[in-house]
Coordinates of C-alpha atoms in Angstrom, one line a residue:
X5 CA -128.1 -17.1 44.2
X6 CA -130.2 -19.7 43.5
X7 CA -133.7 -20.6 45.3
X8 CA -134.6 -24.4 46.1
X9 CA -137.6 -25.4 44.0
X10 CA -140.7 -25.6 46.1
X11 CA -141.1 -29.2 46.0
X12 CA -137.4 -29.4 47.8
X13 CA -139.2 -27.0 50.4
X14 CA -142.0 -29.2 51.0
X15 CA -139.8 -31.9 51.7
X16 CA -137.9 -30.6 54.1
X17 CA -140.8 -29.6 56.3
X18 CA -142.2 -32.9 55.6
X19 CA -139.0 -34.8 56.5
X20 CA -138.8 -32.5 59.8
X21 CA -142.5 -33.5 60.6
X22 CA -141.5 -37.3 60.6
X23 CA -138.6 -36.8 62.1
X24 CA -140.7 -35.3 65.0
X25 CA -143.7 -37.8 64.7
X26 CA -141.0 -40.9 65.0
X27 CA -139.4 -38.6 67.9
X28 CA -142.7 -38.4 69.4
X29 CA -143.5 -42.0 68.7
X30 CA -140.0 -43.5 70.5
X31 CA -140.6 -40.9 73.5
X32 CA -143.7 -42.4 74.3
X33 CA -142.8 -45.9 73.5
X34 CA -139.4 -45.3 75.8
X35 CA -141.8 -43.8 78.4
X36 CA -143.6 -46.9 78.5
X37 CA -141.0 -49.2 80.0
X38 CA -139.5 -46.5 82.0
X39 CA -140.1 -45.0 85.3
X40 CA -143.2 -42.6 86.3
X41 CA -140.9 -39.8 86.9
X42 CA -138.7 -38.8 84.1
X43 CA -134.9 -39.1 85.2
X44 CA -133.5 -35.4 86.1
X45 CA -137.3 -33.9 87.3
X46 CA -136.9 -31.8 90.1
X47 CA -139.1 -29.8 92.5
X48 CA -137.1 -27.2 94.3
X49 CA -134.1 -28.2 93.1
X50 CA -134.9 -31.9 94.9
X51 CA -134.4 -34.6 92.2
X52 CA -137.9 -36.9 92.4
X53 CA -136.7 -39.1 89.4
X54 CA -137.9 -42.6 89.8
X55 CA -141.2 -44.5 90.7
X56 CA -144.4 -42.1 92.3
X57 CA -143.8 -44.0 95.6
X58 CA -140.3 -43.0 95.1
X59 CA -140.9 -39.4 93.8
X60 CA -143.3 -39.0 96.8
X61 CA -140.6 -40.3 99.3
X62 CA -138.1 -38.0 97.9
X63 CA -140.0 -35.1 97.3
X64 CA -140.9 -35.1 101.2
X65 CA -137.4 -36.0 102.1
X66 CA -135.9 -33.0 100.6
X67 CA -138.9 -30.6 101.9
X68 CA -137.9 -31.2 105.6
X69 CA -134.4 -30.5 104.8
X70 CA -136.1 -26.8 103.8
X71 CA -138.4 -26.7 106.6
X72 CA -136.8 -23.8 107.8
X73 CA -137.9 -21.9 104.1
X74 CA -141.0 -23.1 104.1
X75 CA -142.1 -22.3 107.3
X76 CA -140.5 -18.6 106.9
X77 CA -143.0 -15.7 107.6
X78 CA -144.7 -14.4 104.4
X79 CA -144.7 -10.5 103.5
X80 CA -148.0 -10.1 101.7
X81 CA -148.8 -6.2 100.0
X82 CA -152.9 -5.6 100.3
X83 CA -153.1 -2.6 98.6
X84 CA -150.8 0.3 100.7
X85 CA -150.4 -2.1 103.3
X86 CA -148.8 -4.7 104.3
X87 CA -149.2 -8.6 106.4
X88 CA -147.2 -10.9 107.7
X89 CA -148.6 -14.2 107.3
X90 CA -147.2 -17.6 109.1
X91 CA -147.2 -20.5 106.8
X92 CA -148.9 -22.6 109.0
X93 CA -151.1 -20.8 110.6
X94 CA -153.0 -20.4 106.5
X95 CA -152.1 -23.9 105.7
X96 CA -149.6 -22.9 103.5
X97 CA -147.7 -26.2 101.9
X98 CA -146.2 -27.5 99.1
X99 CA -148.9 -30.6 98.0
X100 CA -146.9 -33.6 98.0
X101 CA -149.0 -36.0 95.8
X102 CA -150.2 -33.3 93.8
X103 CA -146.7 -32.5 92.6
X104 CA -145.6 -35.8 92.0
X105 CA -148.6 -36.2 89.6
X106 CA -148.1 -33.1 88.1
X107 CA -144.6 -34.3 87.4
X108 CA -146.1 -37.9 86.4
X109 CA -147.9 -36.2 83.9
X110 CA -145.0 -34.1 82.6
X111 CA -143.5 -37.3 82.2
X112 CA -146.1 -39.0 79.5
X113 CA -146.1 -35.1 77.6
X114 CA -142.9 -35.4 75.5
X115 CA -143.1 -32.1 74.1
X116 CA -143.4 -30.6 78.0
X117 CA -140.1 -33.3 78.5
X118 CA -138.3 -31.5 75.3
X119 CA -138.9 -27.5 76.0
X120 CA -140.5 -27.4 79.2
X121 CA -137.0 -28.3 81.4
X122 CA -136.8 -30.9 84.2
X123 CA -137.9 -28.5 86.9
X124 CA -141.2 -28.9 87.9
X125 CA -143.3 -26.4 89.7
X126 CA -144.6 -27.4 93.1
X127 CA -148.6 -27.2 93.6
X128 CA -149.2 -25.2 96.8
X129 CA -152.1 -25.8 98.8
X130 CA -153.6 -23.2 101.3
X131 CA -156.6 -22.8 103.2
X132 CA -158.5 -19.8 101.5
X133 CA -160.5 -18.9 104.3
X134 CA -157.7 -19.0 107.1
X135 CA -155.7 -17.2 104.5
X136 CA -158.7 -13.9 104.2
X137 CA -159.1 -13.8 107.8
X138 CA -155.0 -13.5 108.3
X139 CA -155.1 -10.8 105.6
X140 CA -158.1 -8.6 106.5
X141 CA -157.2 -6.2 108.9
X142 CA -154.6 -4.8 106.1
X143 CA -157.4 -5.3 103.5
X144 CA -159.6 -3.2 105.6
X145 CA -156.6 -0.9 105.8
X146 CA -156.3 -0.1 102.7
X147 CA -159.3 -0.5 101.3
X148 CA -162.7 0.7 102.1
X149 CA -165.4 -1.7 103.5
X150 CA -168.6 -2.2 101.5
X151 CA -171.6 -1.1 103.8
X152 CA -174.1 -4.1 104.1
X153 CA -177.5 -3.4 103.7
X154 CA -179.9 -4.1 106.7
X155 CA -182.9 -2.2 108.7
X156 CA -182.1 -0.6 111.7
X157 CA -184.5 0.7 114.8
X158 CA -184.6 3.5 116.2
X159 CA -187.3 2.5 119.1
X160 CA -190.0 1.5 117.0
X161 CA -188.8 2.9 113.6
X162 CA -187.4 1.1 111.3
X163 CA -184.7 2.9 109.9
X164 CA -183.7 1.6 106.1
X165 CA -179.4 1.1 105.8
X166 CA -178.9 1.3 102.1
X167 CA -175.6 -0.8 100.4
X168 CA -173.1 0.8 99.1
X169 CA -169.9 -0.9 97.0
X170 CA -166.5 -0.9 98.2
X171 CA -162.9 -2.2 97.5
X172 CA -162.0 -5.2 99.4
X173 CA -160.1 -8.7 99.3
X174 CA -161.4 -11.4 96.8
X175 CA -160.8 -14.4 99.0
X176 CA -159.9 -16.8 95.7
X177 CA -157.7 -14.1 94.0
X178 CA -155.9 -13.7 97.4
X179 CA -155.6 -17.4 97.5
X180 CA -154.4 -17.8 94.1
X181 CA -152.1 -14.7 94.1
X182 CA -150.5 -16.3 97.2
X183 CA -150.3 -20.0 95.5
X184 CA -148.2 -18.4 92.8
X185 CA -146.1 -16.3 94.8
X186 CA -144.6 -18.1 97.6
X187 CA -141.4 -19.5 97.3
X188 CA -141.0 -17.6 94.3
X189 CA -140.9 -13.8 95.4
X190 CA -139.8 -11.9 98.8
X191 CA -143.3 -10.3 99.0
X192 CA -146.4 -11.2 97.1
X193 CA -149.1 -8.8 96.0
X194 CA -152.7 -9.2 96.5
X195 CA -155.1 -7.3 94.6
X196 CA -158.1 -5.2 95.9
X197 CA -161.3 -5.2 93.7
X198 CA -164.3 -3.4 94.1
X199 CA -167.1 -5.2 95.6
X200 CA -170.6 -4.3 96.0
X201 CA -173.2 -6.2 98.0
X202 CA -175.7 -8.2 96.4
X203 CA -179.0 -6.7 97.6
X204 CA -179.9 -3.5 96.4
X205 CA -181.6 -0.2 97.6
X206 CA -185.1 -1.9 96.2
X207 CA -184.2 -4.8 98.2
X208 CA -184.0 -2.9 101.9
X209 CA -187.1 -1.2 101.2
X210 CA -188.8 -4.2 100.5
X211 CA -187.4 -5.5 103.8
X212 CA -188.9 -2.6 105.2
X213 CA -192.4 -2.5 103.7
X214 CA -192.9 -6.4 104.2
X215 CA -191.3 -7.3 107.2
X216 CA -190.1 -4.3 109.8
X217 CA -193.2 -2.2 109.0
X218 CA -195.9 -5.3 110.1
X219 CA -193.6 -6.5 112.5
X220 CA -193.8 -3.6 115.0
X221 CA -197.6 -2.5 114.2
X222 CA -199.1 -4.4 116.9
X223 CA -197.9 -6.9 120.1
X224 CA -197.9 -10.7 119.6
X225 CA -199.7 -12.7 122.0
X226 CA -197.6 -15.9 123.5
X227 CA -199.3 -18.6 124.8
X228 CA -198.1 -20.9 127.0
X229 CA -199.3 -23.8 129.6
X230 CA -199.0 -21.5 132.6
X231 CA -200.5 -18.3 131.0
X232 CA -199.7 -16.0 128.5
X233 CA -197.0 -13.4 127.8
X234 CA -197.3 -10.5 125.6
X235 CA -194.4 -9.4 123.4
X236 CA -194.6 -5.8 123.0
X237 CA -193.5 -3.5 119.7
X238 CA -190.6 -2.4 121.8
X239 CA -189.6 -6.0 122.8
X240 CA -190.3 -7.0 119.1
X241 CA -187.7 -4.1 117.7
X242 CA -185.3 -5.0 120.3
X243 CA -184.6 -8.6 118.9
X244 CA -186.0 -9.0 115.3
X245 CA -182.6 -8.4 113.4
X246 CA -182.5 -7.6 110.2
X247 CA -179.1 -7.7 108.6
X248 CA -177.1 -9.2 106.0
X249 CA -174.4 -12.2 105.2
X250 CA -171.0 -10.9 104.3
X251 CA -172.2 -10.8 100.7
X252 CA -174.8 -8.9 101.1
X253 CA -177.9 -11.1 100.7
X254 CA -180.0 -9.6 103.4
X255 CA -181.9 -12.1 105.8
X256 CA -184.0 -11.3 109.0
X257 CA -184.2 -13.5 111.8
X258 CA -185.5 -13.1 115.7
X259 CA -182.5 -13.5 118.1
X260 CA -183.3 -15.5 121.1
X261 CA -181.2 -14.0 123.8
X262 CA -182.6 -10.5 122.8
X263 CA -185.8 -11.9 122.7
X264 CA -185.4 -13.3 126.3
X265 CA -183.7 -10.1 127.8
X266 CA -186.5 -7.8 126.2
X267 CA -189.5 -10.2 127.6
X268 CA -187.4 -10.5 130.9
X269 CA -190.5 -9.4 133.0
X270 CA -192.7 -11.1 131.3
X271 CA -191.2 -14.4 131.2
X272 CA -190.8 -14.1 135.2
X273 CA -194.8 -14.4 135.4
X274 CA -194.8 -18.1 133.5
X275 CA -191.5 -19.3 134.5
X276 CA -188.9 -21.0 137.3
X277 CA -185.3 -20.2 137.2
X278 CA -182.8 -23.2 138.3
X279 CA -181.0 -22.3 141.3
X280 CA -176.9 -23.2 141.7
X281 CA -175.5 -24.5 144.7
X282 CA -173.7 -22.1 146.6
X283 CA -172.4 -21.6 150.0
X284 CA -174.0 -19.5 152.7
X285 CA -171.0 -18.2 155.2
X286 CA -173.8 -15.8 157.3
X287 CA -174.5 -17.9 160.0
X288 CA -170.6 -18.3 160.9
X289 CA -170.4 -22.1 159.7
X290 CA -170.3 -22.5 156.0
X291 CA -173.7 -24.0 154.9
X292 CA -174.1 -25.5 151.5
X293 CA -177.6 -24.2 149.3
X294 CA -178.7 -27.1 147.5
X295 CA -179.5 -26.4 143.6
X296 CA -182.7 -26.7 142.4
X297 CA -183.5 -27.1 138.5
X298 CA -185.9 -24.5 136.5
X299 CA -188.7 -24.6 133.8
X300 CA -188.0 -21.9 131.3
X301 CA -189.8 -21.2 128.1
X302 CA -188.1 -22.3 125.0
X303 CA -187.3 -18.9 123.9
X304 CA -184.6 -20.9 120.6
X305 CA -188.0 -22.2 119.2
X306 CA -189.9 -19.3 120.2
X307 CA -187.5 -17.2 117.9
X308 CA -188.0 -19.5 115.0
X309 CA -191.9 -19.6 115.3
X310 CA -192.3 -16.1 116.1
X311 CA -190.7 -14.6 112.8
X312 CA -193.7 -15.5 110.2
X313 CA -196.5 -14.4 113.1
X314 CA -194.8 -10.8 112.7
X315 CA -195.2 -10.8 109.1
X316 CA -199.0 -10.7 109.6
X317 CA -201.5 -7.9 110.3
X318 CA -203.8 -9.9 112.3
X319 CA -203.9 -13.3 114.2
X320 CA -200.9 -12.3 116.2
X321 CA -200.7 -15.0 118.2
X322 CA -198.4 -18.1 118.5
X323 CA -197.7 -20.8 121.2
X324 CA -194.6 -21.6 123.2
X325 CA -194.1 -24.8 125.3
X326 CA -191.3 -25.1 128.2
X327 CA -188.2 -26.8 128.4
X328 CA -186.3 -28.1 131.8
X329 CA -183.0 -26.7 132.8
X330 CA -180.8 -27.9 135.0
X331 CA -178.4 -26.1 137.6
X332 CA -175.3 -25.1 136.2
X333 CA -173.4 -26.2 139.7
X334 CA -175.3 -29.2 141.9
X335 CA -174.3 -29.5 145.2
X336 CA -172.3 -32.8 144.0
X337 CA -169.9 -30.4 142.1
X338 CA -169.1 -28.2 144.8
X339 CA -168.2 -31.5 147.2
X340 CA -166.3 -33.3 143.9
X341 CA -164.3 -29.9 143.5
X342 CA -163.7 -29.5 147.2
X343 CA -165.3 -26.4 147.9
X344 CA -166.0 -26.1 151.1
X345 CA -164.6 -23.2 153.0
X346 CA -163.5 -19.5 152.5
X347 CA -160.1 -18.6 151.3
X348 CA -160.7 -15.2 151.0
X349 CA -163.1 -12.1 150.6
X350 CA -162.7 -8.3 150.0
X351 CA -164.7 -5.4 150.0
X352 CA -164.9 -2.3 148.7
X353 CA -167.0 1.4 149.5
X354 CA -169.0 3.6 147.0
X355 CA -171.6 6.4 147.4
X356 CA -174.8 7.9 146.2
X357 CA -176.9 4.8 147.3
X358 CA -178.4 1.9 144.9
X359 CA -180.1 4.3 143.4
X360 CA -177.5 5.9 141.7
X361 CA -176.3 5.1 137.9
X362 CA -172.9 4.0 139.2
X363 CA -173.7 1.8 142.0
X364 CA -176.6 0.0 139.4
X365 CA -173.3 -0.7 136.9
X366 CA -171.6 -2.3 139.9
X367 CA -174.7 -4.1 141.3
X368 CA -175.5 -5.2 138.0
X369 CA -172.2 -6.5 137.2
X370 CA -171.7 -8.1 140.9
X371 CA -175.2 -10.1 140.2
X372 CA -173.8 -11.4 136.4
X373 CA -170.5 -13.0 138.0
X374 CA -172.0 -14.3 141.4
X375 CA -172.1 -18.0 141.5
X376 CA -169.8 -18.5 139.0
X377 CA -167.1 -21.7 139.3
X378 CA -163.5 -21.7 138.2
X379 CA -162.5 -25.1 138.0
X380 CA -158.5 -26.5 138.7
X381 CA -156.5 -25.0 135.8
X382 CA -159.8 -23.0 134.3
X383 CA -158.6 -18.9 133.5
X384 CA -161.5 -17.2 134.7
X385 CA -161.9 -13.4 132.2
X386 CA -164.5 -10.9 133.5
X387 CA -165.1 -9.5 130.4
X388 CA -165.2 -13.2 128.5
X389 CA -168.4 -13.7 131.4
X390 CA -169.9 -11.0 131.2
X391 CA -169.6 -10.1 127.9
X392 CA -170.3 -6.4 126.5
X393 CA -172.0 -4.1 128.9
X394 CA -174.0 -1.4 127.4
X395 CA -177.6 -0.1 127.6
X396 CA -178.8 -3.2 126.3
X397 CA -177.7 -5.7 129.1
X398 CA -178.7 -3.1 132.0
X399 CA -176.0 -0.8 132.3
X400 CA -175.9 3.2 132.3
X401 CA -174.2 6.2 132.3
X402 CA -171.5 6.9 135.0
X403 CA -168.0 8.5 134.9
X404 CA -165.7 6.6 133.1
X405 CA -162.0 8.1 132.4
X406 CA -161.5 8.5 128.7
X407 CA -158.2 10.7 127.3
X408 CA -157.3 11.3 130.9
X409 CA -160.8 12.8 132.6
X410 CA -163.7 11.4 133.5
X411 CA -166.5 11.7 131.3
X412 CA -169.8 10.1 131.4
X413 CA -170.1 6.6 129.5
X414 CA -172.0 3.5 129.7
X415 CA -170.6 1.1 132.4
X416 CA -169.5 3.2 134.8
X417 CA -168.4 2.0 138.0
X418 CA -167.5 -1.8 136.4
X419 CA -164.2 -0.8 137.3
X420 CA -164.9 -0.8 141.2
X421 CA -166.1 -4.2 140.6
X422 CA -163.4 -5.5 139.0
X423 CA -160.7 -4.3 141.6
X424 CA -162.8 -5.9 144.2
X425 CA -162.7 -9.0 142.4
X426 CA -159.3 -8.9 141.6
X427 CA -158.1 -8.5 145.1
X428 CA -160.3 -11.4 146.0
X429 CA -158.7 -13.2 143.3
X430 CA -155.3 -11.9 144.9
X431 CA -155.9 -13.2 148.5
X432 CA -157.0 -16.4 147.1
X433 CA -153.5 -17.2 145.9
X434 CA -154.9 -16.8 142.0
X435 CA -152.5 -16.5 139.2
X436 CA -152.7 -13.0 138.0
X437 CA -152.9 -13.5 134.2
X438 CA -154.1 -10.0 133.3
X439 CA -154.9 -6.9 134.8
X440 CA -154.2 -2.9 134.4
X441 CA -154.6 -0.4 137.4
X442 CA -156.2 3.0 136.6
X443 CA -153.9 5.7 135.3
X444 CA -154.7 8.3 138.3
X445 CA -155.3 6.9 142.0
X446 CA -158.0 6.9 143.4
X447 CA -158.3 6.6 147.4
X448 CA -161.2 4.1 147.6
X449 CA -159.1 1.8 146.5
X450 CA -155.7 0.0 147.6
X451 CA -152.6 1.1 145.5
X452 CA -151.3 -1.1 142.8
X453 CA -153.2 -3.8 143.5
X454 CA -156.3 -2.7 141.6
X455 CA -157.6 -2.6 138.3
X456 CA -159.5 -1.0 135.3
X457 CA -161.7 -2.7 133.0
X458 CA -163.1 -1.8 129.3
X459 CA -164.8 -4.2 127.2
X460 CA -163.0 -5.8 125.2
X461 CA -160.0 -4.0 124.9
X462 CA -158.8 -4.1 128.9
X463 CA -159.7 -7.2 130.5
X464 CA -159.4 -8.8 134.0
X465 CA -157.9 -12.7 134.0
X466 CA -156.6 -14.9 136.7
X467 CA -155.8 -18.4 136.8
X468 CA -157.0 -21.0 139.1
X469 CA -153.9 -23.1 139.5
X470 CA -154.8 -24.7 143.2
X471 CA -156.4 -28.7 142.3
X472 CA -159.4 -27.4 143.8
X473 CA -162.2 -25.4 142.5
X474 CA -163.0 -21.9 143.2
X475 CA -166.7 -20.3 143.8
X476 CA -167.0 -16.4 143.5
X477 CA -169.9 -15.3 145.4
X478 CA -171.1 -12.0 145.2
X479 CA -172.6 -9.7 147.7
X480 CA -174.1 -5.9 148.1
X481 CA -175.5 -3.1 150.2
X482 CA -176.5 0.6 149.9
X483 CA -172.8 1.1 150.4
X484 CA -170.4 -1.5 149.4
X485 CA -169.9 -4.6 147.1
X486 CA -168.1 -7.9 148.1
X487 CA -166.4 -10.4 146.2
X488 CA -165.6 -13.9 148.6
X489 CA -163.9 -17.0 147.0
X490 CA -164.6 -20.4 148.8
X491 CA -162.6 -23.4 148.1
X492 CA -160.0 -25.2 149.7
X493 CA -157.3 -23.3 151.9
X494 CA -153.8 -23.9 150.0
X495 CA -151.8 -21.2 152.0
X496 CA -152.0 -20.4 155.6
X497 CA -152.4 -16.5 155.0
X498 CA -151.6 -14.3 152.1
X499 CA -150.7 -10.5 152.5
X500 CA -149.7 -7.2 151.3
X501 CA -146.4 -5.5 151.7
X502 CA -145.5 -2.1 150.6
X503 CA -142.3 0.1 149.5
X504 CA -142.7 3.7 149.8
X505 CA -143.7 5.6 147.2
X506 CA -141.4 7.7 145.3
X507 CA -141.1 10.1 142.5
X508 CA -144.1 11.9 143.5
X509 CA -145.5 14.6 141.0
X510 CA -148.2 17.2 142.3
X511 CA -151.4 18.2 140.1
X512 CA -151.5 20.5 137.5
X513 CA -154.8 23.0 137.2
X514 CA -156.6 22.6 133.8
X515 CA -160.0 24.6 133.2
X516 CA -162.3 23.0 131.1
X517 CA -165.7 24.8 129.3
X518 CA -168.7 23.7 131.6
X519 CA -171.1 21.1 130.5
X520 CA -172.6 18.0 130.7
X521 CA -169.5 16.1 129.9
X522 CA -167.2 18.3 132.5
X523 CA -166.7 16.8 135.9
X524 CA -164.4 18.7 138.0
X525 CA -162.5 16.8 139.9
X526 CA -160.1 17.9 143.1
X527 CA -156.8 16.5 141.3
X528 CA -154.1 13.4 142.8
X529 CA -150.5 13.3 143.4
X530 CA -148.4 10.9 140.4
X531 CA -146.3 8.3 142.2
X532 CA -144.6 4.8 141.6
X533 CA -145.3 2.5 144.3
X534 CA -144.1 -1.7 144.8
X535 CA -146.6 -3.4 146.6
X536 CA -145.4 -7.4 147.7
X537 CA -147.7 -10.0 147.7
X538 CA -146.4 -12.4 150.3
X539 CA -147.5 -16.1 151.3
X540 CA -147.2 -18.1 154.0
X541 CA -147.8 -22.0 155.0
X542 CA -146.9 -23.6 157.6
X543 CA -145.8 -20.6 159.7
X544 CA -142.6 -19.5 157.2
X545 CA -143.0 -17.3 154.1
X546 CA -143.0 -19.5 150.9
X547 CA -143.3 -16.9 148.3
X548 CA -143.4 -12.9 147.6
X549 CA -144.2 -11.7 144.0
X550 CA -144.1 -7.8 143.3
X551 CA -146.5 -5.7 141.7
X552 CA -145.6 -2.3 140.2
X553 CA -147.4 1.1 139.1
X554 CA -147.0 4.7 137.9
X555 CA -149.7 6.5 138.5
X556 CA -150.1 10.0 136.5
X557 CA -150.7 12.9 138.5
X558 CA -154.1 13.7 137.9
X559 CA -155.0 17.4 136.9
X560 CA -157.3 19.1 139.1
X561 CA -160.2 20.0 136.5
X562 CA -162.1 22.8 136.7
X563 CA -165.3 23.9 134.8
X564 CA -166.1 27.2 134.1
X565 CA -168.1 29.0 131.5
X566 CA -166.9 30.1 128.4
X567 CA -166.1 33.5 128.4
X568 CA -167.1 35.6 125.1
X569 CA -164.2 36.6 122.9
X570 CA -163.4 40.4 123.6
X571 CA -164.4 42.7 120.9
X572 CA -162.4 45.7 119.6
X573 CA -163.8 49.0 120.8
X574 CA -164.8 51.5 117.8

């Protein structure tokens, strides 16, 4: 066996290098006179050879033919959970111009052309923020959210909330994984990584010492052209927010809305509230009560000016100005919207007087809704109008239904107002969008056509489908709440016709341990019933709508002291 001498091997290598160099030179020279995108280039099987413009047109046409494939939902695995992502919802798409640019770049690279094949991978775009939002529920279930640092207040005592690392979604990594996996795999896996807040325990302690503690050490005097207002430590604690951004970076601010609520009685000394135009029907013929403007302390500016003062131990004073506020509804608005007569009114009754916590809740929510305007085509949301109904918003603990029995809960009684406004909208001819009757039947409400509410999961919503605006007017006595709706009548009358009850079920007796959370009830029958809303116009029935509900039998709950366990005799 003979072996070629070394010089000969060097000649072979040199010859091969020369061939490759000539090939490359020839490729570059040839490409200088060729199209922008090499012939045979494909993206997702779509031929795109030609000029850049021709390639872009060809790619767009080809993608249009794959519209169903590109719009198909994508399954994304996040840890142990999966999420279904709609491409259009997160901006997931093929970037045509960037893909063509990539194909042009490949054409300029002879080695990519020689060894990379004709297929060009598409450039995929995605909205990182929207994708992260779509994957957030799955990430939260699969990972462990980090504890963001902050400072809470127990009365006027600062309570530190220290940071804690967790496992969560990295928005940039998730976007990269989805870009890479879309159109290539049936399921894309997005990794979860450890996420730690950027602020430390020492940062929280520093915030307590430098901001929270001095903030509530003494009141602050707010001077205005109409007199002084005192911001008590309690009001400061209620409006000072010490929290962190999504990365865990601590910051502090005074919340203007909380500040206004905390200073409600103090501000009343110097402010004039605007008054909306309303209709007063108490005298028989409706009378328009004219609107008037108001003068309010600029609490948005005051909140910003107050923060540096809170850090001081002395000279705790700040000046505040006023701003003119126009009424939300003017006399002209009422005329323009055709609000001229009462189209419905409904009253429900309660016991206990106005000092009862449940009654207070009913009156509070009624006040918040009073004067609301629902324009033609608009949908009114009770939860959306009032927002949360908690202690900070002026609500009290009263009985609510939880897990099938009555227990004390903040805002109890709001369902009575919900039933009242639902019936007022029902008899005004509004379109029912969302309402849910109680699980048990209460005789103080009309069967089937009544509604409960729970912020934020259960809402009451109706749409004004008439060509006129609707003004919601609320009033109360010490034993009743009334909701009236003013507009222009579209129907002669709206009435309710009931079918007989069916599938009647008797209540069972249930013994509960006596205590502050046990509320005894007499129980009630369970049954199913239909109610028909009947619309009449020009003296005849023009349509009817069916409402059906099944009430569970409410057990007869009895509160009894827990019996001591039996002990064996010696």
